[in-house]
mmCIF file of N, CA and C in Angstrom:
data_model
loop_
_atom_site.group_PDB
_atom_site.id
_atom_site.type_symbol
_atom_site.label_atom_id
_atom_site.label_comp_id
_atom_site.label_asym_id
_atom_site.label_seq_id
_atom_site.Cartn_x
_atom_site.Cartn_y
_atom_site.Cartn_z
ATOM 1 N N UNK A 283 37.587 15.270 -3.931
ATOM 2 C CA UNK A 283 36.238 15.661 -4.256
ATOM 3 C C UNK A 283 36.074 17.129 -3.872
ATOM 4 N N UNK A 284 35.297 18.289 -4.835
ATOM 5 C CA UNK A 284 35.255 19.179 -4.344
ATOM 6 C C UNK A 284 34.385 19.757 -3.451
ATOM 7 N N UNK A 285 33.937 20.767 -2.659
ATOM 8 C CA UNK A 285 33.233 20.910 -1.853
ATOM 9 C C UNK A 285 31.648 20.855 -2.323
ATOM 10 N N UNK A 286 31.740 21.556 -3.903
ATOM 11 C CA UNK A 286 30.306 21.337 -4.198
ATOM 12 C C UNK A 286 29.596 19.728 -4.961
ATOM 13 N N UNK A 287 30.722 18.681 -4.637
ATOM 14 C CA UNK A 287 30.440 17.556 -4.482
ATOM 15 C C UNK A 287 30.350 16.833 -2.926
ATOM 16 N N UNK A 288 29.202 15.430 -3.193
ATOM 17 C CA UNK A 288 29.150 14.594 -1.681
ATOM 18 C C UNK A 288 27.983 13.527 -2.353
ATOM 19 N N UNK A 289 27.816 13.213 -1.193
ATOM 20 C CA UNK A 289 27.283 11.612 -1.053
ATOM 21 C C UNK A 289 25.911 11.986 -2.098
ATOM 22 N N UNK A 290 25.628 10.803 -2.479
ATOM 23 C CA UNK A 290 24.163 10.976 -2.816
ATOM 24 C C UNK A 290 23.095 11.074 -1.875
ATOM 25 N N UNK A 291 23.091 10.652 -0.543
ATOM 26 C CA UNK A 291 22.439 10.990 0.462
ATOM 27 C C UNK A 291 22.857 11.988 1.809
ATOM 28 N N UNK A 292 24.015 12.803 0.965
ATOM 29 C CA UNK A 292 24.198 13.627 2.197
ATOM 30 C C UNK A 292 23.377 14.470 2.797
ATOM 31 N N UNK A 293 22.378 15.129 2.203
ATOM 32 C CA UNK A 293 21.030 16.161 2.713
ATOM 33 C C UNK A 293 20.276 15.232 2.853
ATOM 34 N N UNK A 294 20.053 13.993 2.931
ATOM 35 C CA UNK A 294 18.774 13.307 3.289
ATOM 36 C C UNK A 294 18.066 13.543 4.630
ATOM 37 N N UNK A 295 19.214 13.837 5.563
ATOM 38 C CA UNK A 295 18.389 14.313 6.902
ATOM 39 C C UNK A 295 17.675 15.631 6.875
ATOM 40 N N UNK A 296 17.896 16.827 5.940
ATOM 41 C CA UNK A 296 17.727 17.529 5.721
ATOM 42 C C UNK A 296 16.107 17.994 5.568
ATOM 43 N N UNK A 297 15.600 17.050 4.299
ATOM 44 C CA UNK A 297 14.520 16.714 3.366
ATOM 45 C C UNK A 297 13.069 16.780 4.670
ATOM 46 N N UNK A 298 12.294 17.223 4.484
ATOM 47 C CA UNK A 298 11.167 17.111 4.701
ATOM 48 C C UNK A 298 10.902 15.422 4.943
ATOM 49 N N UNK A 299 9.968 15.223 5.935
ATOM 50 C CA UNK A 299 9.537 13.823 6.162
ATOM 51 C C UNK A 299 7.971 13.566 5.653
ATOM 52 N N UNK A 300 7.717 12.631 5.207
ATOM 53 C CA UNK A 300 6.334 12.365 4.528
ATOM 54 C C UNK A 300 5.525 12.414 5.948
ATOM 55 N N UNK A 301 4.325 12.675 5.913
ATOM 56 C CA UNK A 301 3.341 13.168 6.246
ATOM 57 C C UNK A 301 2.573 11.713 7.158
ATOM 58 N N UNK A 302 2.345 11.316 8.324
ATOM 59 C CA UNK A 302 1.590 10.073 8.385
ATOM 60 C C UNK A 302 0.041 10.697 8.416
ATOM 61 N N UNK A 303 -0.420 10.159 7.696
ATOM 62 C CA UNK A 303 -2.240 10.394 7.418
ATOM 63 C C UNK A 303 -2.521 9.709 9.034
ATOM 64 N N UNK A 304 -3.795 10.607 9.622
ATOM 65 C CA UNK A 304 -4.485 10.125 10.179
ATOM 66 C C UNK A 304 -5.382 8.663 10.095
ATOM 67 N N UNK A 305 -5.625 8.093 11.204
ATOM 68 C CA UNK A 305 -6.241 6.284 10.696
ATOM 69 C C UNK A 305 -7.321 6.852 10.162
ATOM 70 N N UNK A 306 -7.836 8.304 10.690
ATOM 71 C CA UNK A 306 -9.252 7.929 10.270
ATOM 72 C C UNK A 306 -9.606 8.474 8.726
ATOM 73 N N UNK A 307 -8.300 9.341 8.434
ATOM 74 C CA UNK A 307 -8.317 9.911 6.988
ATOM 75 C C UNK A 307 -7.985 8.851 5.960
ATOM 76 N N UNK A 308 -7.494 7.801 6.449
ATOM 77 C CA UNK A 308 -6.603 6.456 5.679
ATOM 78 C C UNK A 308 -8.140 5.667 5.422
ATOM 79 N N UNK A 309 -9.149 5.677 6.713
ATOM 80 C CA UNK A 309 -10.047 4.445 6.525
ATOM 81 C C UNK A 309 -10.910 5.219 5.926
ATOM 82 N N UNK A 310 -11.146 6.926 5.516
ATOM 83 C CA UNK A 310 -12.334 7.335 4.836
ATOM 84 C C UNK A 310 -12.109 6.696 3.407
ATOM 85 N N UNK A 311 -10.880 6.249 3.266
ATOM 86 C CA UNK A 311 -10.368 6.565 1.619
ATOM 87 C C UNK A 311 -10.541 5.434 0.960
ATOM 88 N N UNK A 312 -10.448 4.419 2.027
ATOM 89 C CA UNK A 312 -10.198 2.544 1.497
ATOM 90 C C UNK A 312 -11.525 2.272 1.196
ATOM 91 N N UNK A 313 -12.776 2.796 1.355
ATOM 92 C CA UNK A 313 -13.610 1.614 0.981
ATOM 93 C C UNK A 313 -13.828 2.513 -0.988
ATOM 94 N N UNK A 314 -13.680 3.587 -0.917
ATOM 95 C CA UNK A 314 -13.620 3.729 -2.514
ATOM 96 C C UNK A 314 -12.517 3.635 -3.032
ATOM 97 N N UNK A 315 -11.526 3.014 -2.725
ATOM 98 C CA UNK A 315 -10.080 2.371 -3.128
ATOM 99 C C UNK A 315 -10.884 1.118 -3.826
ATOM 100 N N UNK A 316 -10.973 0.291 -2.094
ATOM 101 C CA UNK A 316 -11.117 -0.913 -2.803
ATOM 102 C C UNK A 316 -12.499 -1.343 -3.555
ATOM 103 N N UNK A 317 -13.009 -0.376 -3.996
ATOM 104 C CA UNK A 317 -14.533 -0.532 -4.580
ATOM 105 C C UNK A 317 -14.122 -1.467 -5.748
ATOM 106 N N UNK A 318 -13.021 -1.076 -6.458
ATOM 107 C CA UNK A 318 -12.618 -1.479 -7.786
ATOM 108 C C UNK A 318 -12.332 -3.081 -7.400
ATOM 109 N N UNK A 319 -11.593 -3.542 -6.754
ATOM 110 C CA UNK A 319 -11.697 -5.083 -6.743
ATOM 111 C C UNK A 319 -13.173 -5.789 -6.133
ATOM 112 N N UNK A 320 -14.153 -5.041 -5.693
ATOM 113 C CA UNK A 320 -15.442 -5.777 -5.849
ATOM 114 C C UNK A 320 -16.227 -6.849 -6.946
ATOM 115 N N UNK A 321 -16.520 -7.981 -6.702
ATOM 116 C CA UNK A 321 -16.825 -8.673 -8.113
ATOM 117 C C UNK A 321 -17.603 -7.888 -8.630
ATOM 118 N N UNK A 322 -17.512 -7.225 -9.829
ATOM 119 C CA UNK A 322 -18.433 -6.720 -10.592
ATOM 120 C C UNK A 322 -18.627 -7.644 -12.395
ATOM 121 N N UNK A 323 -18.441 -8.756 -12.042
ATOM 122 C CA UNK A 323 -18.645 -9.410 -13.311
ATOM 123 C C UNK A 323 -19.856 -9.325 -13.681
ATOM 124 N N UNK A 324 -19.949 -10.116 -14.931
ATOM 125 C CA UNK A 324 -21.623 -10.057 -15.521
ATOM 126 C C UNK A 324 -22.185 -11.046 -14.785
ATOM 127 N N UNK A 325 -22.169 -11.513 -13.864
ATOM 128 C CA UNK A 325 -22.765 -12.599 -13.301
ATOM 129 C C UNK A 325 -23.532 -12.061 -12.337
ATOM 130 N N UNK A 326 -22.492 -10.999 -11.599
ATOM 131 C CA UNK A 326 -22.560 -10.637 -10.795
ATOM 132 C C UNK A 326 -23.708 -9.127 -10.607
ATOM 133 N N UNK A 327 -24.623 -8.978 -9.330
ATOM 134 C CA UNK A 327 -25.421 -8.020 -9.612
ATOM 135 C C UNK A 327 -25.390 -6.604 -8.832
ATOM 136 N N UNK A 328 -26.190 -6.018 -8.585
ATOM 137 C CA UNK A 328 -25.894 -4.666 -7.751
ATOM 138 C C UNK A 328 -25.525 -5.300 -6.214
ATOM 139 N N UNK A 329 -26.740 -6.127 -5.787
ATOM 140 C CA UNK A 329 -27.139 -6.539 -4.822
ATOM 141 C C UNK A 329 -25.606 -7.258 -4.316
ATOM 142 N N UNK A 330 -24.981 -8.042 -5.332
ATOM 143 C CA UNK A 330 -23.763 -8.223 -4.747
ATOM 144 C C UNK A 330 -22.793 -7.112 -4.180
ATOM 145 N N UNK A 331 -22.626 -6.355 -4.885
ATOM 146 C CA UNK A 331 -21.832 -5.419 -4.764
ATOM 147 C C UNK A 331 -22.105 -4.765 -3.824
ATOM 148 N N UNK A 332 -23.500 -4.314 -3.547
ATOM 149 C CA UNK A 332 -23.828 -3.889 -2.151
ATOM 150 C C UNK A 332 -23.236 -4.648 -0.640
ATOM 151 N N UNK A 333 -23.908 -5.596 -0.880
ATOM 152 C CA UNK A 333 -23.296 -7.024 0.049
ATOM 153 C C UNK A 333 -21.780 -6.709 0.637
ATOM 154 N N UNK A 334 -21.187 -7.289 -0.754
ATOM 155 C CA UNK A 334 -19.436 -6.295 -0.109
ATOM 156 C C UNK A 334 -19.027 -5.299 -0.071
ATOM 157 N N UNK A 335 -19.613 -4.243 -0.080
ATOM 158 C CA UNK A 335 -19.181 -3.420 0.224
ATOM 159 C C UNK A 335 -19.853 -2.750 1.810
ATOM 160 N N UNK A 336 -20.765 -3.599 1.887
ATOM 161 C CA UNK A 336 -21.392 -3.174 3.261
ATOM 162 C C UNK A 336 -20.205 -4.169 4.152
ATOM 163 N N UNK A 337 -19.910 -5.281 3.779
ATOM 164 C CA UNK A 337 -19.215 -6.034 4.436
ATOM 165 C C UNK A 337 -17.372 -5.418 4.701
ATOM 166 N N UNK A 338 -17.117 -4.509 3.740
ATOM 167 C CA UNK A 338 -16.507 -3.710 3.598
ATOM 168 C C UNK A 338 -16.079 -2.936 4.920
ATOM 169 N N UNK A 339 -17.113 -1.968 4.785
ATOM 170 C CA UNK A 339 -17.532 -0.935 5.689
ATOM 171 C C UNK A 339 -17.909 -1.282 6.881
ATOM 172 N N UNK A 340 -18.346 -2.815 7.449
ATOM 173 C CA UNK A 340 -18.276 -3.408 8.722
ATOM 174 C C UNK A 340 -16.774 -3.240 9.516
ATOM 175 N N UNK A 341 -15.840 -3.639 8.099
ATOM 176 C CA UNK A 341 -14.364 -4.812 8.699
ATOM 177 C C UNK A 341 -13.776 -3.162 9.115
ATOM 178 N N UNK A 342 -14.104 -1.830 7.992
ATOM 179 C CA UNK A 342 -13.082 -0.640 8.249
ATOM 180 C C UNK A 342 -13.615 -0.480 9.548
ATOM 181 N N UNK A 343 -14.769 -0.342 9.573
ATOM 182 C CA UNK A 343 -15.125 0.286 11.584
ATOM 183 C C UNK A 343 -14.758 -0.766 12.752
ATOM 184 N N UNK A 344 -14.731 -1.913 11.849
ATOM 185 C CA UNK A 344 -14.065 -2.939 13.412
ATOM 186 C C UNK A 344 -12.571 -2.689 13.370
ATOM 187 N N UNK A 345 -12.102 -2.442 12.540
ATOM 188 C CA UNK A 345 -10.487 -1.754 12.068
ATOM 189 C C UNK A 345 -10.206 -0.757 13.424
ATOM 190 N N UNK A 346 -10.918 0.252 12.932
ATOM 191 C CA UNK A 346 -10.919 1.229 13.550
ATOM 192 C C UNK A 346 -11.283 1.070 14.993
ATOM 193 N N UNK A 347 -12.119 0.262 15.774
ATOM 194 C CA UNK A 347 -12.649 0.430 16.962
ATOM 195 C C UNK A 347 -11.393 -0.732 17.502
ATOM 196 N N UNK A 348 -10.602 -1.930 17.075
ATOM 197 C CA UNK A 348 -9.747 -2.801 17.609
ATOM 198 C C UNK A 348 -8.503 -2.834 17.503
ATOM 199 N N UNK A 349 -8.114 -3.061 16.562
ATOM 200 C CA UNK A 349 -6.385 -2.884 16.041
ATOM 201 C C UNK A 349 -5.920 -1.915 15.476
ATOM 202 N N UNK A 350 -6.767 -1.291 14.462
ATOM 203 C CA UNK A 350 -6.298 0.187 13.699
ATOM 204 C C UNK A 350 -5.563 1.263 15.041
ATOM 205 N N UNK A 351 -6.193 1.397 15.992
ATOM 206 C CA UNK A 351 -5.691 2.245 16.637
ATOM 207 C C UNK A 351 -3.625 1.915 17.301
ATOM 208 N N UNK A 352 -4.194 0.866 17.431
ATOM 209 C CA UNK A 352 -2.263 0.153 17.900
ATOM 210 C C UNK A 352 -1.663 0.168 16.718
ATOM 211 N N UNK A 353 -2.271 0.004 15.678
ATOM 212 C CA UNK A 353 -0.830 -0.398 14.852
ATOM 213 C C UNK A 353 -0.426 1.125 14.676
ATOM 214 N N UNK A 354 -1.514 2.422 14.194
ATOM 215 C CA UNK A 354 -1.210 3.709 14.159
ATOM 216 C C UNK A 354 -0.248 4.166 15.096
ATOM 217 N N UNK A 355 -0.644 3.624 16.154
ATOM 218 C CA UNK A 355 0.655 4.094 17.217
ATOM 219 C C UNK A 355 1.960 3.546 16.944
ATOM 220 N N UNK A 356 2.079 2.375 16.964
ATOM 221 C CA UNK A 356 3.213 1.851 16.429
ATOM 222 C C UNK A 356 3.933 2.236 15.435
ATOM 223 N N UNK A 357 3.082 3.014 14.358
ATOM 224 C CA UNK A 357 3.466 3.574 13.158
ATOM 225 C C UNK A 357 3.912 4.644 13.081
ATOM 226 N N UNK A 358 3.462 5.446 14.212
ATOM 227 C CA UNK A 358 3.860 6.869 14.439
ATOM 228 C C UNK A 358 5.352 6.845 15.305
ATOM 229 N N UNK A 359 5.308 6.167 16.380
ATOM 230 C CA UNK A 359 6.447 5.705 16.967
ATOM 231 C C UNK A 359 7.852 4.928 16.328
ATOM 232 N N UNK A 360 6.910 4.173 15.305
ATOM 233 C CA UNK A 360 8.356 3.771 14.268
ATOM 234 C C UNK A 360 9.071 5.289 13.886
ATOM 235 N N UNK A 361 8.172 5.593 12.959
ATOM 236 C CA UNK A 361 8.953 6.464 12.229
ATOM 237 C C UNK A 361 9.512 7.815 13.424
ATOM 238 N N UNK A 362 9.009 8.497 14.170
ATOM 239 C CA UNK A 362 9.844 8.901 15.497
ATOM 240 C C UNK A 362 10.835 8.678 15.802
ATOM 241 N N UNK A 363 11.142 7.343 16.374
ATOM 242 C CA UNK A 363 12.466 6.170 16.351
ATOM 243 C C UNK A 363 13.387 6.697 14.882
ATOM 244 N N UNK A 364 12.708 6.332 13.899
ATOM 245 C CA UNK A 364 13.811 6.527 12.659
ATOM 246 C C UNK A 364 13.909 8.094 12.556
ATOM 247 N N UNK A 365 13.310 8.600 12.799
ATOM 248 C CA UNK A 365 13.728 10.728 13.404
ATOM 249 C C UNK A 365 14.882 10.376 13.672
ATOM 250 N N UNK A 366 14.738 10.146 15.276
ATOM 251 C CA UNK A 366 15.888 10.355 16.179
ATOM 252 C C UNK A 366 17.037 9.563 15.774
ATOM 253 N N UNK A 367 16.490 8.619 15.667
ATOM 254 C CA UNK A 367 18.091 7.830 15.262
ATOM 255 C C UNK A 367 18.696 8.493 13.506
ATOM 256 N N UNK A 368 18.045 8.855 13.061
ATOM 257 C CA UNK A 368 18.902 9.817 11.628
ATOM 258 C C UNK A 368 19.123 8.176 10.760
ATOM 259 N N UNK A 369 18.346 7.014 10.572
ATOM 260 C CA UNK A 369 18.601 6.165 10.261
ATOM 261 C C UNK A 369 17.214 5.620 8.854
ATOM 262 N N UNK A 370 16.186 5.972 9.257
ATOM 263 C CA UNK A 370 14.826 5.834 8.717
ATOM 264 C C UNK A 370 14.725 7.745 8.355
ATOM 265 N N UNK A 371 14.257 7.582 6.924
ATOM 266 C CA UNK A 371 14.155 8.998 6.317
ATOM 267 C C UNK A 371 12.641 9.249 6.392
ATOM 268 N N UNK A 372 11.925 7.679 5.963
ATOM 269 C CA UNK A 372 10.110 8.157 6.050
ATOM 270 C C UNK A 372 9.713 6.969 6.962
ATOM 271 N N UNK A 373 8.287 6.789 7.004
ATOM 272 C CA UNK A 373 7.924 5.694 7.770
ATOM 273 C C UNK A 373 7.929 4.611 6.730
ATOM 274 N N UNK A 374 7.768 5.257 5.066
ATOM 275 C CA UNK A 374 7.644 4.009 4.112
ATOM 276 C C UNK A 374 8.979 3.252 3.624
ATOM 277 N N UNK A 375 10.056 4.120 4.351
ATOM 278 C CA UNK A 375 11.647 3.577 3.494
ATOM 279 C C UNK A 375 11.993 2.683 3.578
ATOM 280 N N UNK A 376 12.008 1.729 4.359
ATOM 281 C CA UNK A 376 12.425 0.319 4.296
ATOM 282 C C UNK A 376 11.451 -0.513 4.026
ATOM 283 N N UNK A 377 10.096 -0.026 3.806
ATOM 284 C CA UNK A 377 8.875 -1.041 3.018
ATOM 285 C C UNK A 377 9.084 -0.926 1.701
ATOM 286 N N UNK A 378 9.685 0.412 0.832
ATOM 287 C CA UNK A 378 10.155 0.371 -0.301
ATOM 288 C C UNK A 378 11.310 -0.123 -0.508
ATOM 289 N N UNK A 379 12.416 0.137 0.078
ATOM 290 C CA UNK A 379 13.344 -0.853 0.068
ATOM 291 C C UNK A 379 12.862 -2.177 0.207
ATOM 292 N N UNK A 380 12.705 -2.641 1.223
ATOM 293 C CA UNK A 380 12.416 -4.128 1.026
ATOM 294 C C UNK A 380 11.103 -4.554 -0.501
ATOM 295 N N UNK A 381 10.440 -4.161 -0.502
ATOM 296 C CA UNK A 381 9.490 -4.437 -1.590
ATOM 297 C C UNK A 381 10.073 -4.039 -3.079
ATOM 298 N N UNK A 382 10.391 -3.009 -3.531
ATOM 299 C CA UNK A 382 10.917 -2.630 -4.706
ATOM 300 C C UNK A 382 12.561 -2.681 -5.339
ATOM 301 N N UNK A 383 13.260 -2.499 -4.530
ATOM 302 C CA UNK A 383 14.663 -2.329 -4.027
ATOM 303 C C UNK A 383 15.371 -3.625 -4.328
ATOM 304 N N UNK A 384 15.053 -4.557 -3.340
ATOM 305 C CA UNK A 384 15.707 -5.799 -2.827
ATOM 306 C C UNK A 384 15.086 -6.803 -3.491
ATOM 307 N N UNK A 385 14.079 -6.898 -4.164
ATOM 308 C CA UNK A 385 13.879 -8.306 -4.422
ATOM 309 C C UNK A 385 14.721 -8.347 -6.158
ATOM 310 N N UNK A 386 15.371 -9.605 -6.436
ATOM 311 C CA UNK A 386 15.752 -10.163 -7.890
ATOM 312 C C UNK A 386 14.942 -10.185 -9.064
ATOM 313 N N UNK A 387 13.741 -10.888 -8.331
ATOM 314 C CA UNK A 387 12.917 -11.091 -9.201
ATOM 315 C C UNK A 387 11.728 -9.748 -10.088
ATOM 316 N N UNK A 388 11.331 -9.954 -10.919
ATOM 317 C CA UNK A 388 10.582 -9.146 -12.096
ATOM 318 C C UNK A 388 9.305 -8.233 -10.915
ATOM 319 N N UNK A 389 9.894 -7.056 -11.033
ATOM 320 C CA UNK A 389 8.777 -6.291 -9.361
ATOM 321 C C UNK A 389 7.422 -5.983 -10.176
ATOM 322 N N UNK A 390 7.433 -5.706 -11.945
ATOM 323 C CA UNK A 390 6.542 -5.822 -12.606
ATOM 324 C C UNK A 390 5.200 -7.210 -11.917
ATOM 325 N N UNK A 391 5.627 -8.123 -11.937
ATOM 326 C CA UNK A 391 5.118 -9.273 -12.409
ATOM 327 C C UNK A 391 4.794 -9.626 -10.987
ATOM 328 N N UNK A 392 5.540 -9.361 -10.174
ATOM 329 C CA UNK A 392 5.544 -10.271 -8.230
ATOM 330 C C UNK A 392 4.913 -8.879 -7.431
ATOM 331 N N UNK A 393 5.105 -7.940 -7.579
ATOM 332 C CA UNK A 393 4.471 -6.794 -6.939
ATOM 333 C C UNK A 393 3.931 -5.764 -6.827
ATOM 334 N N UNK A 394 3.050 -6.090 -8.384
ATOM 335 C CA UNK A 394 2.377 -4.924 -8.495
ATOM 336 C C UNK A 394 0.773 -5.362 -8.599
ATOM 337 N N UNK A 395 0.397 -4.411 -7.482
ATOM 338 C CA UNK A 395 -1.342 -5.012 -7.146
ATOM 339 C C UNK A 395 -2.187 -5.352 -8.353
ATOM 340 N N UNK A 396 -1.748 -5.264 -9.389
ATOM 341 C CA UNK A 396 -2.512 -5.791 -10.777
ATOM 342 C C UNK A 396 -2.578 -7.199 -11.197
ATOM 343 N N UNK A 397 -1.314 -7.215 -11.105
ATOM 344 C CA UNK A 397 -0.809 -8.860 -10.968
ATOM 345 C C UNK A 397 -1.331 -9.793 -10.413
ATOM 346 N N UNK A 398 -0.583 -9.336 -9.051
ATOM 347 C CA UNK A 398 -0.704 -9.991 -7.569
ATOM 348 C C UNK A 398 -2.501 -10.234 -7.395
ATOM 349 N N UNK A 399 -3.039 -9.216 -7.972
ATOM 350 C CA UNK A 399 -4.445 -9.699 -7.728
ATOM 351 C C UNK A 399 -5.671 -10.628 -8.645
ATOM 352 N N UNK A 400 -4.244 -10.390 -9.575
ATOM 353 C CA UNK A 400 -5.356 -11.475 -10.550
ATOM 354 C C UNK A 400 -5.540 -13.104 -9.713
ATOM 355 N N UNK A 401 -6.687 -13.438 -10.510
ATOM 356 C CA UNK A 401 -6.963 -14.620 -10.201
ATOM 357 C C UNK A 401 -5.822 -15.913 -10.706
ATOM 358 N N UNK A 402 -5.455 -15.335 -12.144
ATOM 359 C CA UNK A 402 -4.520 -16.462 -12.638
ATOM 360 C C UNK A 402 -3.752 -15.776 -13.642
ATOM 361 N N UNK A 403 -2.571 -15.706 -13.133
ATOM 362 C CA UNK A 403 -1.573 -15.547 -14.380
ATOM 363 C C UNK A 403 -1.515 -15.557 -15.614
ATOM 364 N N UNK A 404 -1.818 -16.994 -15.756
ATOM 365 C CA UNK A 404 -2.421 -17.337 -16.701
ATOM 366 C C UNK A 404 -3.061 -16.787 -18.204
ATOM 367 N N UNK A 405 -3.935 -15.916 -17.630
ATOM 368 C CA UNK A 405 -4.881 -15.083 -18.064
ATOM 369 C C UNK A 405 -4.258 -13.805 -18.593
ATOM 370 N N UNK A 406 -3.396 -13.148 -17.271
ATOM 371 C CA UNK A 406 -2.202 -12.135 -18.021
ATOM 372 C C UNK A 406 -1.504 -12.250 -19.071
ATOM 373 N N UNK A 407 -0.686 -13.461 -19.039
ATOM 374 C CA UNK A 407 -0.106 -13.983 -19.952
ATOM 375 C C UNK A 407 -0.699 -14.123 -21.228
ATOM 376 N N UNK A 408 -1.532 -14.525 -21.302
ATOM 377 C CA UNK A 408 -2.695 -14.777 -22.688
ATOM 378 C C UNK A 408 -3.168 -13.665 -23.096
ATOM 379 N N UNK A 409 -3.156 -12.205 -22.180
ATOM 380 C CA UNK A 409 -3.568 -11.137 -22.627
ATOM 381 C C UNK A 409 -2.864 -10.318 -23.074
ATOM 382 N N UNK A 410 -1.100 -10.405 -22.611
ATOM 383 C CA UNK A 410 -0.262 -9.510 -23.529
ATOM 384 C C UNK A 410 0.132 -10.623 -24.992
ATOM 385 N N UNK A 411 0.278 -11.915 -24.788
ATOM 386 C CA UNK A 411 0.380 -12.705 -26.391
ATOM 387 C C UNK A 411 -0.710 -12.158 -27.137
ATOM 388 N N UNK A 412 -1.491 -11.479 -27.002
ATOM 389 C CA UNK A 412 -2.639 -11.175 -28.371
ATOM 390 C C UNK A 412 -2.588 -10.150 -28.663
ATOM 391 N N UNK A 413 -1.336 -9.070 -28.218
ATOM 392 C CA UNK A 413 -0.847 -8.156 -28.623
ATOM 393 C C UNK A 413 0.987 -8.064 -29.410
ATOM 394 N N UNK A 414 1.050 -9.478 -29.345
ATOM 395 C CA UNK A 414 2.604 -10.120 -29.816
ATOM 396 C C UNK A 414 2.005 -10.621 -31.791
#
């Protein structure tokens, strides 16, 4: 092999490391993340939507005042650990590995929050056949 050949991961230690967001920059962001899975059916009215999303905005500040703070640490300390040891490249690499990487099955269909969040398959299914 010549010198201006090598591994596919030989500069990986090299590379810049992703960035860990602050908890509290992570929890400004989630409640207009998850605004979109709020029931907003026709059934459904403002007043609901208010409802959860106030209920929302309860669970992020109890987040934040109980467990959010440990797991952040833990999170920061993982990926530290994978620094030093030259073994872990980001804090997300082995959640993408394990999630996208490793599984057999269709990552379309088993892991993508579109899916995964429908109510029934079912329904997916019936919605790409009416384009067959």
């Amino acid at each position: 092999m010549s010198s201006s050949q090598g591994s596919t991961y030989a500069g990986q230690q090299s590379l810049p490391r992703l960035p860990i967001p602050t908890l509290e920059e992570t929890l400004e962001r989630f409640p207009s993340t998850v605004s979109a899975l709020l029931s907003s059916s026709s059934s459904s009215n403002d007043n609901d939507d208010n409802k959860e999303m106030k209920e929302c905005l309860e669970e992020v500040h109890k987040f934040l005042t109980t467990d959010g703070p440990k797991l952040q640490k833990l999170l920061i300390e993982y990926d530290e650990k994978g620094k030093e040891e030259g073994n872990v490249g980001s804090f997300i690499e082995e959640f993408w590995t394990d999630a996208y990487l490793a599984p057999d099955s269709s990552v379309v269909m088993n892991l993508n929050p579109f899916f995964v969040l429908e109510v029934c398959i079912c329904d997916v299914l019936q919605y790409f056949h009416t384009f067959v």
